[in-house]
Coordinates of C-alpha atoms in Angstrom, one line a residue:
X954 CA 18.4 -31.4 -20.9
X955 CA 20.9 -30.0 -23.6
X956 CA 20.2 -27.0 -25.4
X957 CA 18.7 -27.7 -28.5
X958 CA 21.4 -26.6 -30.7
X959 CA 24.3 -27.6 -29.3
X960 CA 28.1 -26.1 -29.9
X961 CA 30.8 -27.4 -32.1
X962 CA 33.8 -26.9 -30.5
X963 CA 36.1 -27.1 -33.2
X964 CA 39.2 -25.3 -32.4
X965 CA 39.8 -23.8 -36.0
X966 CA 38.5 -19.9 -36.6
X967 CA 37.0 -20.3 -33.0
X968 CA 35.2 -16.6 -33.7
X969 CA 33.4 -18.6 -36.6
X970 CA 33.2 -22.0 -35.4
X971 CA 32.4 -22.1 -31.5
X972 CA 28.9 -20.8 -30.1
X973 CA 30.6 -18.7 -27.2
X974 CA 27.9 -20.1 -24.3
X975 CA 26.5 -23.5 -24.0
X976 CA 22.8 -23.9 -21.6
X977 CA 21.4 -26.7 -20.3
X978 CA 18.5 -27.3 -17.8
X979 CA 17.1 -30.5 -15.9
X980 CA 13.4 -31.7 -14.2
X981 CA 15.6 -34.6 -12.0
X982 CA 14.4 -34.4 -8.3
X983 CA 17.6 -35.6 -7.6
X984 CA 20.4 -33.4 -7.2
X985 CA 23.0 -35.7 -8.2
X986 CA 21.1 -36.7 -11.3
X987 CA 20.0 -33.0 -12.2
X988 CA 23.9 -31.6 -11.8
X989 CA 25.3 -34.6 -13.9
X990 CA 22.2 -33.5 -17.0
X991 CA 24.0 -30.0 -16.6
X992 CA 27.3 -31.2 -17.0
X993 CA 26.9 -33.5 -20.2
X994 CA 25.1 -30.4 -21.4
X995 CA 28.3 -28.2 -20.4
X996 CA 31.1 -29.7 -20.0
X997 CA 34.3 -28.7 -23.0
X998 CA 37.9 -28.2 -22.8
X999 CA 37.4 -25.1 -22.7
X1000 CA 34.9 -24.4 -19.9
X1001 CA 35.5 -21.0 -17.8
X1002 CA 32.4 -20.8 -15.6
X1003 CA 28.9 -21.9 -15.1
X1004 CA 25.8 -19.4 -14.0
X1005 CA 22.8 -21.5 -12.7
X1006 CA 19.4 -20.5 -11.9
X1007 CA 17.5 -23.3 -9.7
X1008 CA 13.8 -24.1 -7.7
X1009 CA 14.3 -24.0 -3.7
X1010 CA 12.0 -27.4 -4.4
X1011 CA 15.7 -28.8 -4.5
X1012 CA 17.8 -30.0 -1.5
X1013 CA 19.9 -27.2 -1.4
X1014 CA 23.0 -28.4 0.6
X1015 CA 23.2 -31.9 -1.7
X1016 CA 22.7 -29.5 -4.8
X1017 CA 25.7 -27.1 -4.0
X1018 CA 28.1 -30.3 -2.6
X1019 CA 27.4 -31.6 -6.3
X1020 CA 27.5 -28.6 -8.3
X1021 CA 30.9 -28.3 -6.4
X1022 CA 32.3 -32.1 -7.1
X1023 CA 31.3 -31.7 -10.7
X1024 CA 32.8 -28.5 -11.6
X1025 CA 36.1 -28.0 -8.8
X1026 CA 37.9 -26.0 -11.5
X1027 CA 35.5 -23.6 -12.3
X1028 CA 33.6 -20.5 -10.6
X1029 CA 30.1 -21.6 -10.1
X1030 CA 27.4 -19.0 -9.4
X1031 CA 23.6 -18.8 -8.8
X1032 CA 20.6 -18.0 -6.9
X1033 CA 17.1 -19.9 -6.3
X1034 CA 14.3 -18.7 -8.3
X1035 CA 10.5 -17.9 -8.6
X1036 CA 10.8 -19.9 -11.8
X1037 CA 13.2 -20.4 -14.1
X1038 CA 13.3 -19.9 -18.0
X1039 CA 14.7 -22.5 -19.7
X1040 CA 16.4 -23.3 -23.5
X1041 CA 12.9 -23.8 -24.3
X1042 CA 10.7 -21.1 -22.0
X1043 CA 9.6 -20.9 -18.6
X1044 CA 10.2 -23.6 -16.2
X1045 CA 9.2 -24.5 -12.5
X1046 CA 10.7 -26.7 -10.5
X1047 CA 14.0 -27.4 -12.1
X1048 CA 17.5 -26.3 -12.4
X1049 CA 19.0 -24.4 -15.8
X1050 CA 22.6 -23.6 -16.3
X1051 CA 24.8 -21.5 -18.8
X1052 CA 28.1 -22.3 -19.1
X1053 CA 30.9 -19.5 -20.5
X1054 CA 33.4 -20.4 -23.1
X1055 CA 37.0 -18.8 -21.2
X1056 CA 38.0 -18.0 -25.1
X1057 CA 35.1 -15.5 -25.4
X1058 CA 34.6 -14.6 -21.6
X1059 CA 36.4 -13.8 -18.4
X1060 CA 34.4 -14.5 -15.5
X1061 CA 34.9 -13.0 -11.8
X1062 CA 32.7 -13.9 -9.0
X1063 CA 32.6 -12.8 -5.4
X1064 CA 30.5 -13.1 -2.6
X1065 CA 29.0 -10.0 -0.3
X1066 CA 28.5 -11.9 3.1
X1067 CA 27.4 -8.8 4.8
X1068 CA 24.9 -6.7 3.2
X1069 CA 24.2 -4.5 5.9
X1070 CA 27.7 -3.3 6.4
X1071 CA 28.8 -2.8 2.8
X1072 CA 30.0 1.1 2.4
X1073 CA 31.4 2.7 -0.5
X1074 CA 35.4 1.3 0.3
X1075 CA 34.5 -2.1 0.2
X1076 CA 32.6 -1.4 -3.0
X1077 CA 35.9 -0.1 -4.6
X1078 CA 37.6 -2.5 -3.6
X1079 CA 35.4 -5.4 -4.6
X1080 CA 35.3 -4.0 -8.1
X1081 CA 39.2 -3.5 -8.2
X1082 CA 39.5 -7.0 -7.2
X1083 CA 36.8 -8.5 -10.0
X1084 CA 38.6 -5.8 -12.7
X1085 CA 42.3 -7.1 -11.6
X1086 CA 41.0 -10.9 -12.1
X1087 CA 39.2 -10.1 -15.6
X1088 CA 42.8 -7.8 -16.4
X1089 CA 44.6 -10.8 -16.0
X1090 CA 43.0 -13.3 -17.6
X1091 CA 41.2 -11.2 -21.0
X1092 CA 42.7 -10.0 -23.8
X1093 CA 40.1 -7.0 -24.0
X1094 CA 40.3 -4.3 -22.1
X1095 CA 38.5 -5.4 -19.1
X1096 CA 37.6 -1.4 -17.7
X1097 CA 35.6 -1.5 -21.6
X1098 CA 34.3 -4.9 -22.6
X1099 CA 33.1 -5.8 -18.9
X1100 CA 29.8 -5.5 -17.2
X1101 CA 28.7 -7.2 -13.5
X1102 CA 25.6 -9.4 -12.4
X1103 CA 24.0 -8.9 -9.2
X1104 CA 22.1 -11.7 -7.2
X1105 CA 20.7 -10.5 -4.0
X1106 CA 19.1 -12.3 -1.0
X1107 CA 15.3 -11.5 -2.3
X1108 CA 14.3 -11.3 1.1
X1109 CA 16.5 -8.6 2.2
X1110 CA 16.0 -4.8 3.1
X1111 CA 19.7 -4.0 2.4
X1112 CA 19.3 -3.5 -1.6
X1113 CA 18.7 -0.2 -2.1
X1114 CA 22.0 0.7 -0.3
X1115 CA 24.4 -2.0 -1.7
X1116 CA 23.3 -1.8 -5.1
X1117 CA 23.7 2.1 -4.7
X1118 CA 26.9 1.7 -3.2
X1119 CA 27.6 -0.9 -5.6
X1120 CA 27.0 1.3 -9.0
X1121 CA 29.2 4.4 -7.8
X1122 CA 32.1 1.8 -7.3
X1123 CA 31.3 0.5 -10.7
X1124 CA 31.7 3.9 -12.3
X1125 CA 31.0 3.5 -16.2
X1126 CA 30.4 -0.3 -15.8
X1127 CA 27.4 -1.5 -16.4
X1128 CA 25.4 -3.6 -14.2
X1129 CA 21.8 -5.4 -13.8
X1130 CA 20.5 -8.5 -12.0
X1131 CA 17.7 -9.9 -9.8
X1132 CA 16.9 -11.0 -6.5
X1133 CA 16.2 -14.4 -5.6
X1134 CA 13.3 -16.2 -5.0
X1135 CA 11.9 -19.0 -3.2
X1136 CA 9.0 -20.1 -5.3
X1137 CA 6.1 -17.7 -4.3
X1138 CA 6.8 -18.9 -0.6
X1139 CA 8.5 -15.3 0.9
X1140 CA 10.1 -17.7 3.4
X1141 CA 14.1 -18.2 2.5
X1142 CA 16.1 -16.6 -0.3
X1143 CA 19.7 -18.1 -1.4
X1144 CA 22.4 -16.8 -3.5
X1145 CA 25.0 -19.4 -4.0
X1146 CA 29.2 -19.1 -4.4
X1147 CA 32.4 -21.6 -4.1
X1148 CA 30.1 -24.2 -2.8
X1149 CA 27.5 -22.6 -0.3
X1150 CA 24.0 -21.3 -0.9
X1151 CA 23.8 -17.9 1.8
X1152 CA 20.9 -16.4 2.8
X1153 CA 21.6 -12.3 3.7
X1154 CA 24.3 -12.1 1.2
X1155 CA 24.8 -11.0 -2.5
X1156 CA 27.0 -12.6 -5.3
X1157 CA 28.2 -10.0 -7.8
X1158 CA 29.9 -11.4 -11.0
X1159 CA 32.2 -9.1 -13.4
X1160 CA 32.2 -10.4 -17.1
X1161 CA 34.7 -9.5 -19.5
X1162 CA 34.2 -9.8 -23.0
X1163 CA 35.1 -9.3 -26.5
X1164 CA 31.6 -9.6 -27.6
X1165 CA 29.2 -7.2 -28.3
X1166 CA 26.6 -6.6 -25.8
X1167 CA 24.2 -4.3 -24.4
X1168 CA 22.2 -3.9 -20.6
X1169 CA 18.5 -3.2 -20.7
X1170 CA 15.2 -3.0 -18.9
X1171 CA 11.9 -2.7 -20.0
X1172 CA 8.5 -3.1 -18.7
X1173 CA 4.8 -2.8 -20.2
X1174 CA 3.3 -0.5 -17.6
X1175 CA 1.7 3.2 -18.2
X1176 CA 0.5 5.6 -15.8
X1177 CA -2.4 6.5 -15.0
X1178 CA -4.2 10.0 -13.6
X1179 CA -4.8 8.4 -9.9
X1180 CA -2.2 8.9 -7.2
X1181 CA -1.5 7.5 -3.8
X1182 CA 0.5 9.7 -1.1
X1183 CA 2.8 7.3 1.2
X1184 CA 1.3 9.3 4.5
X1185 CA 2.4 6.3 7.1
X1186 CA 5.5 3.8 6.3
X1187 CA 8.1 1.9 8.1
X1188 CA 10.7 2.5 5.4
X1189 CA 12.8 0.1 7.2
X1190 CA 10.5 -2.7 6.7
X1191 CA 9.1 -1.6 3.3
X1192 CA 5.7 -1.3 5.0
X1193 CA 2.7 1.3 4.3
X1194 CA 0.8 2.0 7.3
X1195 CA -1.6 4.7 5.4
X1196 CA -2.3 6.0 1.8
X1197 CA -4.0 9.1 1.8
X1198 CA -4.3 9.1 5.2
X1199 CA -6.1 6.1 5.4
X1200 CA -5.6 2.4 6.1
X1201 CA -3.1 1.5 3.4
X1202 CA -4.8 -1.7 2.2
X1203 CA -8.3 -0.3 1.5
X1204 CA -7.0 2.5 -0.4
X1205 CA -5.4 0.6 -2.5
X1206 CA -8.0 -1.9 -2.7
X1207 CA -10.5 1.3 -3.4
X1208 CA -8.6 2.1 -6.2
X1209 CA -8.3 -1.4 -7.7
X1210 CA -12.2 -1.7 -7.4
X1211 CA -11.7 -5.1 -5.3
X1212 CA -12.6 -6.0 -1.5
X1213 CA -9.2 -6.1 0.3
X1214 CA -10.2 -9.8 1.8
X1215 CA -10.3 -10.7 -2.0
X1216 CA -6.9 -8.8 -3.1
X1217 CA -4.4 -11.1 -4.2
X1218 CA -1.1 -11.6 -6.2
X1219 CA -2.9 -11.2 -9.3
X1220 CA -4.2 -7.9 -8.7
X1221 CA -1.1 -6.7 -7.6
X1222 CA 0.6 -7.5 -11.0
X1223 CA -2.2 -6.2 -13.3
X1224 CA -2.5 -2.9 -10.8
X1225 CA 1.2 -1.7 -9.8
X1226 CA 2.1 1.3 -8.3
X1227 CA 5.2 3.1 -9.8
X1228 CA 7.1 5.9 -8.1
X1229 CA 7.6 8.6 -10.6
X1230 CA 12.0 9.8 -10.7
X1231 CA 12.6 12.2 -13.7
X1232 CA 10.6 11.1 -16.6
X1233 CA 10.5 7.5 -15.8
X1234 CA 8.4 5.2 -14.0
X1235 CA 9.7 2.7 -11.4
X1236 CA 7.5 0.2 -10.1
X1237 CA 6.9 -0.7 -6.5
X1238 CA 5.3 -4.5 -6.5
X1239 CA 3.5 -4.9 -3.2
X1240 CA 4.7 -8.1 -1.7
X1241 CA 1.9 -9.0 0.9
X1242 CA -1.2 -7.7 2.9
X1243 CA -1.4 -7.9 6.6
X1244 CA -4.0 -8.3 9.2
X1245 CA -3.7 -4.8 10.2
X1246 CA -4.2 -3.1 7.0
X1247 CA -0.9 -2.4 6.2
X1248 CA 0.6 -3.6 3.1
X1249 CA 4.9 -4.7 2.5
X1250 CA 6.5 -3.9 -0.7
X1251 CA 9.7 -5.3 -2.6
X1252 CA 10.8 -2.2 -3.1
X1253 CA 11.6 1.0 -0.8
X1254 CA 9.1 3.3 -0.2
X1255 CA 9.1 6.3 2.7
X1256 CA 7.0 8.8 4.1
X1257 CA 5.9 11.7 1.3
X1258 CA 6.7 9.7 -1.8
X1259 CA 3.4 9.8 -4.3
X1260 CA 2.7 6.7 -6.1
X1261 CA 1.2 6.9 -9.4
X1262 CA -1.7 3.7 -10.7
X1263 CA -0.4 2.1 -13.6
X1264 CA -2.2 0.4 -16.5
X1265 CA -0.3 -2.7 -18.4
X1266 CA -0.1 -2.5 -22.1
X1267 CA 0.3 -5.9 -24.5
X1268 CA 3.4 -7.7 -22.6
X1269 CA 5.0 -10.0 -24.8
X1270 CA 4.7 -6.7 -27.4
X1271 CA 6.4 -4.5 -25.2
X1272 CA 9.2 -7.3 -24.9
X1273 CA 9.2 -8.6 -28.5
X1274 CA 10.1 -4.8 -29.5
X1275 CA 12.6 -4.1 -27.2
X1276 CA 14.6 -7.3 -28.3
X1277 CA 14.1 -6.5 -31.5
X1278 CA 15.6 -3.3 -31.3
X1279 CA 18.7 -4.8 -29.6
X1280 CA 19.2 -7.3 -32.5
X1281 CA 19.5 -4.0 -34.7
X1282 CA 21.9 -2.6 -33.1
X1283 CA 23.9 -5.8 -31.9
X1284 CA 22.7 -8.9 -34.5
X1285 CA 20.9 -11.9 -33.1
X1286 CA 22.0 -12.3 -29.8
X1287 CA 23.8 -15.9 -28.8
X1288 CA 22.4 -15.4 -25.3
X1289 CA 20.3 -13.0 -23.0
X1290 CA 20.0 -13.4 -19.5
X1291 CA 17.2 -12.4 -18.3
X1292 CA 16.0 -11.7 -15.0
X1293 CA 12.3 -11.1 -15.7
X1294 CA 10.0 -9.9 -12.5
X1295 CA 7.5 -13.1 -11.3
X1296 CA 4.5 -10.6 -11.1
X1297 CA 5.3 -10.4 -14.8
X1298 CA 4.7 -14.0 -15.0
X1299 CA 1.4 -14.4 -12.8
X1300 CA 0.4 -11.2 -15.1
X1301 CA 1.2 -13.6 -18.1
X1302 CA -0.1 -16.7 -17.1
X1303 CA -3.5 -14.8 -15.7
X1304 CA -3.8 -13.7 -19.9
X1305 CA -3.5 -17.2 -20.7
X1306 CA -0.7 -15.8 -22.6
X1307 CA 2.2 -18.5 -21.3
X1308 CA 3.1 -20.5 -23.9
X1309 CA 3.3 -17.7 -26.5
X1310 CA 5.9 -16.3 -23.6
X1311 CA 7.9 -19.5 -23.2
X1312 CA 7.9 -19.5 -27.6
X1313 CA 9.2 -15.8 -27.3
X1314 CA 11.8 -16.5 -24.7
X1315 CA 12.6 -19.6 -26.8
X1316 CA 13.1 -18.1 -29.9
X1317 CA 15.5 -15.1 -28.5
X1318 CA 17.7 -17.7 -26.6
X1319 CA 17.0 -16.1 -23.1
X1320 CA 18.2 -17.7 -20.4
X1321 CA 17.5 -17.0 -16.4
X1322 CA 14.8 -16.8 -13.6
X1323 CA 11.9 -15.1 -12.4
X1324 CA 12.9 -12.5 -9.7
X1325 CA 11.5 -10.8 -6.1
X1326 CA 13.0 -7.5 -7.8
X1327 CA 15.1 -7.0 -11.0
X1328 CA 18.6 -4.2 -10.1
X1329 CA 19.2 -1.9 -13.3
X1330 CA 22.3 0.3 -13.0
X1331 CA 22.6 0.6 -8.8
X1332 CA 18.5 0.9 -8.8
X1333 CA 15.8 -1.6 -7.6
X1334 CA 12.9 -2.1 -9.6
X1335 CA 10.0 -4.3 -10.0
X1336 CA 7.8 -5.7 -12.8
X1337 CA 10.5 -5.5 -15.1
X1338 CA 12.2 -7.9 -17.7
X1339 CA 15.9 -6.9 -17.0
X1340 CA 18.6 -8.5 -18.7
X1341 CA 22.0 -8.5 -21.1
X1342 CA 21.7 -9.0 -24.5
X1343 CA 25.3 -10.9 -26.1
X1344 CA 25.2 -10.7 -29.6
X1345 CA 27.6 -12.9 -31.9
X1346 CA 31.1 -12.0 -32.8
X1347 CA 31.7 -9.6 -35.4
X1348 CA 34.2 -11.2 -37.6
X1349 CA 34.6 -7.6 -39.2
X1350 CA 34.2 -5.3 -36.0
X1351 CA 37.6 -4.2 -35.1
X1352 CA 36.1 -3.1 -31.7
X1353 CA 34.2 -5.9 -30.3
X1354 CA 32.5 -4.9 -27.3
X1355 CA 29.8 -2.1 -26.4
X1356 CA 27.7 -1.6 -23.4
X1357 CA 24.0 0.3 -22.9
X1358 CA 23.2 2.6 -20.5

C-alpha cells in the first residue's frame, strides 16, 4: 500500500520538489507479494536505503530472502514488531517500510552479533566506522547532522549495558530506538541486517542529514505518593522476588486493588511503576507474572531501588502536545519514526481511544512499531512514545540540521 501522498521526483530544485522519504505498508500474507507492495511504493532512481518494521505472523526467512532480491543495492534494516503504525495508523499483522532519498540522507547500518560481549572499544569503533561511511558519502558534516537508531533483540537482558556502552561511544550524537517484538507472544525477538533476521543481536543505523531534526521521548505518566522497595530481585533476569518484603506479585496486586490471579496486561499498562533518576520518571513495564509470586520486568531493576505508582494522564494529549511543540521549533515534520511502547497501545485500545490514535499518528506522518522497550540517549525505558522528528528543508536555513537532547 503506497503512502497516500506520494513523491514527485522531479530532479529540478530537489530541496523544493522531492519529499526526502517515501513509506509504504502491505496486509499480503505472502512475503513475495507483501515485499513487491513495498517496492512499487519505494522504488526511485534515487533510492539510498529502506527501514522496515514487520509482524513475526510473517515467514521470516522467505521475508528477508525477498527483501534481499528486491533491494541488492541497498542497506535494508528492521526488526519484528508488537504492531506496526502505518501511513495511515496502527497496524497488526503487516509489514511497513520507509525508504530514504540518498540526496537528503546518508544511511549506515551495522549489525551487533554479540550483545553480551560488546565493551566500550568496540563501541568506538562501531561508531567510527558508521561516521567514516556517512563522511564519505554526505555533504553535511556527518559528526553534526547525524543521529543513530537502535533495534535490540526485545527479549534480551544485554540492553542496559550495550546501549550504555553504546551512548558514551556516541558522544554528542544522538540516539533513540526500540526493541523488538514478537506480537504479545514473549517467545522470539528478530532484528534484521544484509539479509538475515538474528535473534540476540542489535542493528544500530547512523543517519546523516541535512535536514532538520530533533530526538524525543515523552510519556503520559505521573507519580503517585505510594512506593514499592525492590527487597528480593534477580537483577540478571529482571525478576522481583519481594516488594516490601513480601511476595512481589501481591504487593503489587495490593496496590492495584486487583486479585493477582486476575492481573493482567492491562493493568500493568494503566498501573506502571517508574524508578525515580534526578527529576524524572522512568518507567519499568512488568512483562509477566509467575507461578511463584514473582513478577519479570522489561526493564532492569536490583535490590534497593524504590519504585514509585504512577497514574496516566489523557494519552493522545500528552502526545499531540509534544508534536506540536516539535513542529514549532522544526515546521511540519516529513516523517517521525516512532517507536511507541505496546503497553501504550493496550492502554489505548482499553480507552476505546484507537482510532483517534491511528488519526493522530496519521496526520503527523509517523512511521514505525510498537516496542518491548523504547532506548532514549544510552537508557532503556518503557511506556514511552520515542521517536525522531524530520522536519522539511529549509530553503532559507543556511544551517540545516539540529539535534535534541
Amino acid at each position: 500500500m503506497l503512502d497516500a501522498s506520494p513523491n514527485d521526483i522531479a530532479p529540478l530544485s530537489p530541496y523544493r520538489e522531492v519529499k526526502p522519504v517515501r513509506t509504504a505498508w502491505s496486509l499480503h500474507r505472502d512475503p513475495q507479494l507483501a515485499v513487491r507492495e513495498l517496492a512499487d511504493g519505494l522504488q526511485h532512481a534515487h533510492l539510498g536505503a529502506v527501514l522496515f518494521f514487520c509482524s513475526t505472523e510473517y515467514p521470516l526467512d522467505a521475508l528477508g530472502h525477498a527483501l534481499d532480491e528486491t533491494f541488492p543495492h541497498v542497506p535494508v534494516s528492521g526488526c519484528t514488531t508488537a504492531g506496526e503504525i502505518t501511513p495511515t495508523g496502527y497496524g497488526r499483522g503487516c509489514v511497513v517500510a520507509i525508504g530514504f532519498d540518498r540526496r537528503f540522507f546518508t544511511v549506515a547500518p551495522t549489525l551487533i552479533a554479540d550483545l553480551e560481549s560488546f565493551d566500550l572499544l568496540r563501541a568506538q569503533c562501531l561508531v567510527d566506522k558508521l561516521l567514516g561511511e556517512c563522511r564519505r558519502q554526505s555533504t553535511v558534516s556527518a559528526s553534526d547532522h547525524s543521529f543513530a537508531l537502535t533495534l535490540l533483540d526485545g527479549l534480551s537482558s544485554s540492553e542496559e549495558q550495550v546501549l550504555a556502552t553504546l551512548d558514551a561511544a556516541l558522544g554528542n550524537i544522538p540516539s533513540f530506538g526500540g526493541s523488538a517484538g514478537d506480537d504479545n507472544r514473549l517467545a522470539h525477538t528478530y532484528v534484521y541486517h544484509r539479509g538475515h533476521f538474528h535473534s540476540q543481536a542489535a542493528v544500530v543505523v547512523m543517519i546523516t542529514t541535512p535536514l532538520p531534526f530533533e530526538v524525543f521521548s515523552t510519556h503520559h505518566l505521573r507519580p503517585c505518593a505510594e512506593k514499592l522497595v525492590v527487597t528480593a530481585a534477580d537483577r540478571h533476569q529482571r525478576t522481583v522476588h519481594e516488594l516490601n518484603a513480601a511476595p512481589a506479585a501481591g504487593e503489587y496486586a495490593r496496590l492495584v486493588g486487583r486479585e493477582v490471579a486476575r492481573l493482567s496486561e492491562a493493568d500493568f499498562a494503566q498501573h506502571p511503576l517508574a524508578v525515580r533518576i534526578g527529576e524524572r520518571f522512568y518507567a519499568r513495564s512488568i512483562q509477566r507474572i509467575h507461578a511463584d509470586g514473582s513478577l519479570t520486568f522489561y526493564c532492569a531493576v536490583e535490590n534497593g531501588i524504590v519504585l514509585t505508582a504512577m497514574r496516566p494522564t489523557p494519552i493522545l494529549a500528552d502526545l499531540e502536545q509534544v508534536l506540536t511543540e516539535l513542529e514549532s521549533r522544526l515546521g511540519p515534520p516529513t516523517l517521525i519514526i516512532g517507536c511507541d511502547c505496546f503497553l501504550r497501545r493496550l492502554a489505548i485500545e482499553a480507552l476505546g481511544e484507537a482510532q483517534s490514535a491511528s488519526e493522530l499518528l496519521r496526520r503527523w506522518r509517523a512511521i514505525g512499531f510498537n516496542t518491548y522497550g523504547e532506548q532514549h540517549h544510552g537508557m532503556h525505558i518503557n511506556q514511552t512514545f520515542t521517536g525522531v522528528a524530520i522536519g522539511h528543508p529549509r530553503p532559507d536555513a543556511t544551517d540545516g540540521a539540529s539535534h535534541g537532547a
